[in-house]
XYZ file of C-alpha atoms in Angstrom:
261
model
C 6.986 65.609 -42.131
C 8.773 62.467 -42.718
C 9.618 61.165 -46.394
C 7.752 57.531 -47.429
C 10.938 56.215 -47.297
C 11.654 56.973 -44.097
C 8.554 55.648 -42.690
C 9.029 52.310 -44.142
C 12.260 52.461 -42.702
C 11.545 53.272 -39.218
C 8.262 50.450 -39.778
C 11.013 47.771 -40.477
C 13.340 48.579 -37.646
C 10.340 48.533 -35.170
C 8.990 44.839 -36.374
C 12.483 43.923 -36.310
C 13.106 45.024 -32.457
C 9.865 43.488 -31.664
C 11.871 40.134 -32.764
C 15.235 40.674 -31.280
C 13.570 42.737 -28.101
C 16.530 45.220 -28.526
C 15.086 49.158 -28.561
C 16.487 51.257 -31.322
C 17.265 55.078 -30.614
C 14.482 57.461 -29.821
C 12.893 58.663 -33.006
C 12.449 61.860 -31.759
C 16.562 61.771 -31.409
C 17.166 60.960 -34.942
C 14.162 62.988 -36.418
C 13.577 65.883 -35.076
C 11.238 67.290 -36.986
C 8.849 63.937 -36.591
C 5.420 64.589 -36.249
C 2.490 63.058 -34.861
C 1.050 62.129 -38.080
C 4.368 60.797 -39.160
C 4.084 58.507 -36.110
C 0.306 57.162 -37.147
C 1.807 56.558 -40.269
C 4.814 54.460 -38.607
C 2.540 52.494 -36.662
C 0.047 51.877 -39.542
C 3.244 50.297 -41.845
C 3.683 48.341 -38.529
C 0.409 47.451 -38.344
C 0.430 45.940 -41.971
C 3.859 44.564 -41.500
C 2.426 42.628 -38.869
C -0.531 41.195 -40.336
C 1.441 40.134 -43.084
C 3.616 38.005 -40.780
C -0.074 36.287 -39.568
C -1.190 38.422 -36.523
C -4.758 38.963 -36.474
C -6.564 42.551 -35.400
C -8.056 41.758 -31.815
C -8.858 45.493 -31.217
C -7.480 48.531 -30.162
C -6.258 50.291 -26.611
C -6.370 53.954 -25.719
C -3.704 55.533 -23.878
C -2.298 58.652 -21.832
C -6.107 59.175 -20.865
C -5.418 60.103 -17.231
C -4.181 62.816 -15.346
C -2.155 59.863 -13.485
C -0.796 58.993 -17.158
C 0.027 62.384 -18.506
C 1.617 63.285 -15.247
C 4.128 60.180 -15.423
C 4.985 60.343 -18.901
C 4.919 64.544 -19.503
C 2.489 64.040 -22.541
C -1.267 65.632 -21.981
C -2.940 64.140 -25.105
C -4.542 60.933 -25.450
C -3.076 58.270 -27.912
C -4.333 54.666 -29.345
C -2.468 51.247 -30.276
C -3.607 47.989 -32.308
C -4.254 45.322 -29.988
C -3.532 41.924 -31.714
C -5.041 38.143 -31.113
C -1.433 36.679 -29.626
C -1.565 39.718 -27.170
C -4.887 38.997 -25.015
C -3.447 37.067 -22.085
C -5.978 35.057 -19.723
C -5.942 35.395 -15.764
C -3.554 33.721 -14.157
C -1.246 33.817 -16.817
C 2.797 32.795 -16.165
C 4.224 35.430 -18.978
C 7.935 35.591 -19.763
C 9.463 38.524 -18.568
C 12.075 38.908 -21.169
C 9.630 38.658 -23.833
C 9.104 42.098 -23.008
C 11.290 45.592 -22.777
C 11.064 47.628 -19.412
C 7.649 45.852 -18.672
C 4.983 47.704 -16.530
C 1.728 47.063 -15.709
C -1.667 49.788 -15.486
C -4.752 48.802 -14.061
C -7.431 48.965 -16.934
C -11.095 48.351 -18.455
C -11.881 46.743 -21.218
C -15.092 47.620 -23.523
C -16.122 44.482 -25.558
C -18.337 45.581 -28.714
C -21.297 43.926 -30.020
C -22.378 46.434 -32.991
C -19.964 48.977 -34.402
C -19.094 52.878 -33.267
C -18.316 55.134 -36.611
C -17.212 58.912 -35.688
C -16.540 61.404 -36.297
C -19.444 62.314 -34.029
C -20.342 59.098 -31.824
C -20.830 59.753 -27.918
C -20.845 58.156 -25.141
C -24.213 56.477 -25.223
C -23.224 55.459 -28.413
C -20.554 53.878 -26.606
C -22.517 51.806 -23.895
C -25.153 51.218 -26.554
C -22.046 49.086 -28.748
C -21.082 47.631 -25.759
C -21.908 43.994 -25.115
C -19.658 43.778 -21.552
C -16.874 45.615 -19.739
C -14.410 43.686 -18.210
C -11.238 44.274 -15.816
C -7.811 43.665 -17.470
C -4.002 44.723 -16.973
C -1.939 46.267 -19.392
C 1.698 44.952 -20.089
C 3.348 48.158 -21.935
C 6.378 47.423 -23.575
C 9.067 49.366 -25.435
C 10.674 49.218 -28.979
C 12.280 52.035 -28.576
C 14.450 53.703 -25.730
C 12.090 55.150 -22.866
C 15.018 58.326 -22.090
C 13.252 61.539 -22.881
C 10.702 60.218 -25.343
C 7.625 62.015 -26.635
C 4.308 61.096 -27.733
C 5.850 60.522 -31.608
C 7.826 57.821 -30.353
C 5.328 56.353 -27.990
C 2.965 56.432 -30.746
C 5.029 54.709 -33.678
C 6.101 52.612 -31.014
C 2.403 51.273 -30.937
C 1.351 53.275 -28.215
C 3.348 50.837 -25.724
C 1.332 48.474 -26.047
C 2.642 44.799 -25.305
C 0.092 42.296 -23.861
C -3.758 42.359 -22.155
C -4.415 40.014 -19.255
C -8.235 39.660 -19.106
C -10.139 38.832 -15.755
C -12.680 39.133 -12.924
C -16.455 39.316 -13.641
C -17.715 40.979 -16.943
C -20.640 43.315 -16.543
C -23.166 44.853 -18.550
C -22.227 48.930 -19.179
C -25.997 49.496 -17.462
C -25.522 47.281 -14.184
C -22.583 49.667 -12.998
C -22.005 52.832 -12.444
C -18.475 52.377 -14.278
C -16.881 55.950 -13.348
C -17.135 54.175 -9.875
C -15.336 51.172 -10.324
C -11.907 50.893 -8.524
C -9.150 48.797 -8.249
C -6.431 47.826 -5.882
C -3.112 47.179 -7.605
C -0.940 44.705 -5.204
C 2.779 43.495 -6.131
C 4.086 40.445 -4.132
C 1.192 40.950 -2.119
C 2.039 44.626 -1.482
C -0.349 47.501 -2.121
C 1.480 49.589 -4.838
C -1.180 51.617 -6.837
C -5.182 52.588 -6.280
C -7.294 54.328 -8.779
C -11.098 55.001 -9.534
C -12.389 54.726 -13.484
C -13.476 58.063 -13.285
C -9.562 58.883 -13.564
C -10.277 58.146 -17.080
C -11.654 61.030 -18.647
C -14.349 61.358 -16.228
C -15.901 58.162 -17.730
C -13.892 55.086 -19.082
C -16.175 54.968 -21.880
C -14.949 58.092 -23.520
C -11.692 57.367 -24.550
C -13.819 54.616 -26.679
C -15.873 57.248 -28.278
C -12.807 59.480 -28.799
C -10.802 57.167 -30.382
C -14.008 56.196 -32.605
C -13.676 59.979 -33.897
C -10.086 60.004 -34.305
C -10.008 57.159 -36.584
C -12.956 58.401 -38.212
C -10.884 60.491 -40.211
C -9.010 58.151 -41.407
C -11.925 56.331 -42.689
C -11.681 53.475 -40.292
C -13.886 52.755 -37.021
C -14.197 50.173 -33.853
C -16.100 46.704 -35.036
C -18.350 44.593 -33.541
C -16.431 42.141 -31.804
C -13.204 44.191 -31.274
C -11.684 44.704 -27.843
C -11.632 48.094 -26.562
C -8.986 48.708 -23.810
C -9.911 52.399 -22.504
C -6.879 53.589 -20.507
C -5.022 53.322 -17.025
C -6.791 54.673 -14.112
C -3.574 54.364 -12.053
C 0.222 55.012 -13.083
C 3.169 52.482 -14.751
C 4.014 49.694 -12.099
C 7.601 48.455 -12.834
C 7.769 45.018 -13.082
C 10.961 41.889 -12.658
C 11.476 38.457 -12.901
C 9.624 36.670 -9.914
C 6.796 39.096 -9.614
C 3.639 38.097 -9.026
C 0.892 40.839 -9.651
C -2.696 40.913 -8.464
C -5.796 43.500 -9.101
C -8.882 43.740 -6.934
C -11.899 45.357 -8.470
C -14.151 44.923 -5.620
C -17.386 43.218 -7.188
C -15.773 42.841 -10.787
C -13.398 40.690 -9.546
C -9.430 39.813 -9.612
C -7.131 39.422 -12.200
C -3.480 38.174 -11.919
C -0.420 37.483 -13.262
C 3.190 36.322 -12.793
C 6.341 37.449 -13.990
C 9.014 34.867 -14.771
């Protein structure tokens, strides 16, 4: 495990890539011996770094929760990000592309709360029973540190990837739809370039929420009322450029779009 020292230090060289969008050397490169606590740790100095500058806590997301997901990226465990206010996009959205590092894009749902989950033993009911509406929304993961040959430590200090949410299409009530059901076409300049089913997600996209309600659990923290809840990709990274314009059907939830520029 990683000195306190080094932690801060890594902390402060993240928020300062974030600024300068310039990716510092895998983590995993430099520190060998890094471990996946030490990475929590990173991101929760981030974290506080961050709120310090002003950013508010919007919620969280959940990631490498599909077999689609662990295949593309080599990691087969589940991890979680801090989602903050400034990174909740709304459909239709022009976003810069060079605000971002290696941008992609994953076709997700989003779990709005209304009353709070606490682990370390909450379940999936608990889940839709917190749950005020579920929503479709793309991911924009982004990079603070090199993607060559990284691991889950640097994915996770690197706040799980997580760059921007673009929020769409028709919110529904958890008990209106059968959610392991809900699919989504993923079109690029008007090309088909992913499809997935929820299901994809853990067998149920609600139980990456409940699993990341236990993880954090131990840490003595839990998902609020009001926080945003984005439960994983259900299809894998779509590269995106400059000039691309990207588009998700979800059948009866709805569209949501977005263009690269």
């Amino acid at each position: 495990m990683l000195n306190d020292e080094t932690i801060t230090s890594i902390a402060d060289e993240l928020v300062e890539a974030g600024r300068t969008r310039t990716p510092v050397p895998r983590l995993t490169a430099r520190y060998p011996d890094m471990t996946v606590e030490d990475s929590y740790k990173v991101q929760n100095l981030w974290r506080q770094r961050s709120e310090e500058n002003g950013r508010r806590l919007a919620g969280r997301k959940i990631g490498l929760t599909s077999k689609a997901m662990q295949a593309a990226t080599g990691i087969t465990e589940p991890d979680y990000g801090i989602i903050f206010d400034d990174m909740v996009l709304e459909n239709g959205c022009t976003v810069k592309w060079d605000q971002y590092t290696h941008p992609r894009i994953e076709v997700e749902l989003a779990f709005v709360l209304n009353k709070d989950i606490d682990g370390p033993n909450a379940n999936l009911f608990d889940v839709l029973n917190a749950t005020e509406y579920v929503v479709p929304a793309l991911e924009i993961l982004d990079s603070r540190i090199e993607m060559e040959g990284r691991t889950i430590v640097d994915t996770i200090s690197d706040n799980a990837a997580m760059g921007a949410m673009v929020v769409g299409g028709n919110p529904v009530r958890p008990h209106d739809v059968d959610l392991r059901w809900v699919s989504a076409i993923l079109y690029k300049n008007q090309t088909v370039e992913e499809t997935g089913v929820a299901a994809g997600v853990l067998n149920h996209p609600g139980a990456g929420v409940y699993w990341l309600a236990n993880k954090i659990a131990a840490h003595g923290d839990g998902l609020k009322a009001g926080e945003i809840i984005l439960a994983g990709s259900f299809t894998r990274p779509m590269w995106v450029y400059e000039g691309d314009t990207v588009f998700a059907d979800y059948g009866p939830l709805g569209t949501v779009t977005c263009r690269f520029e």
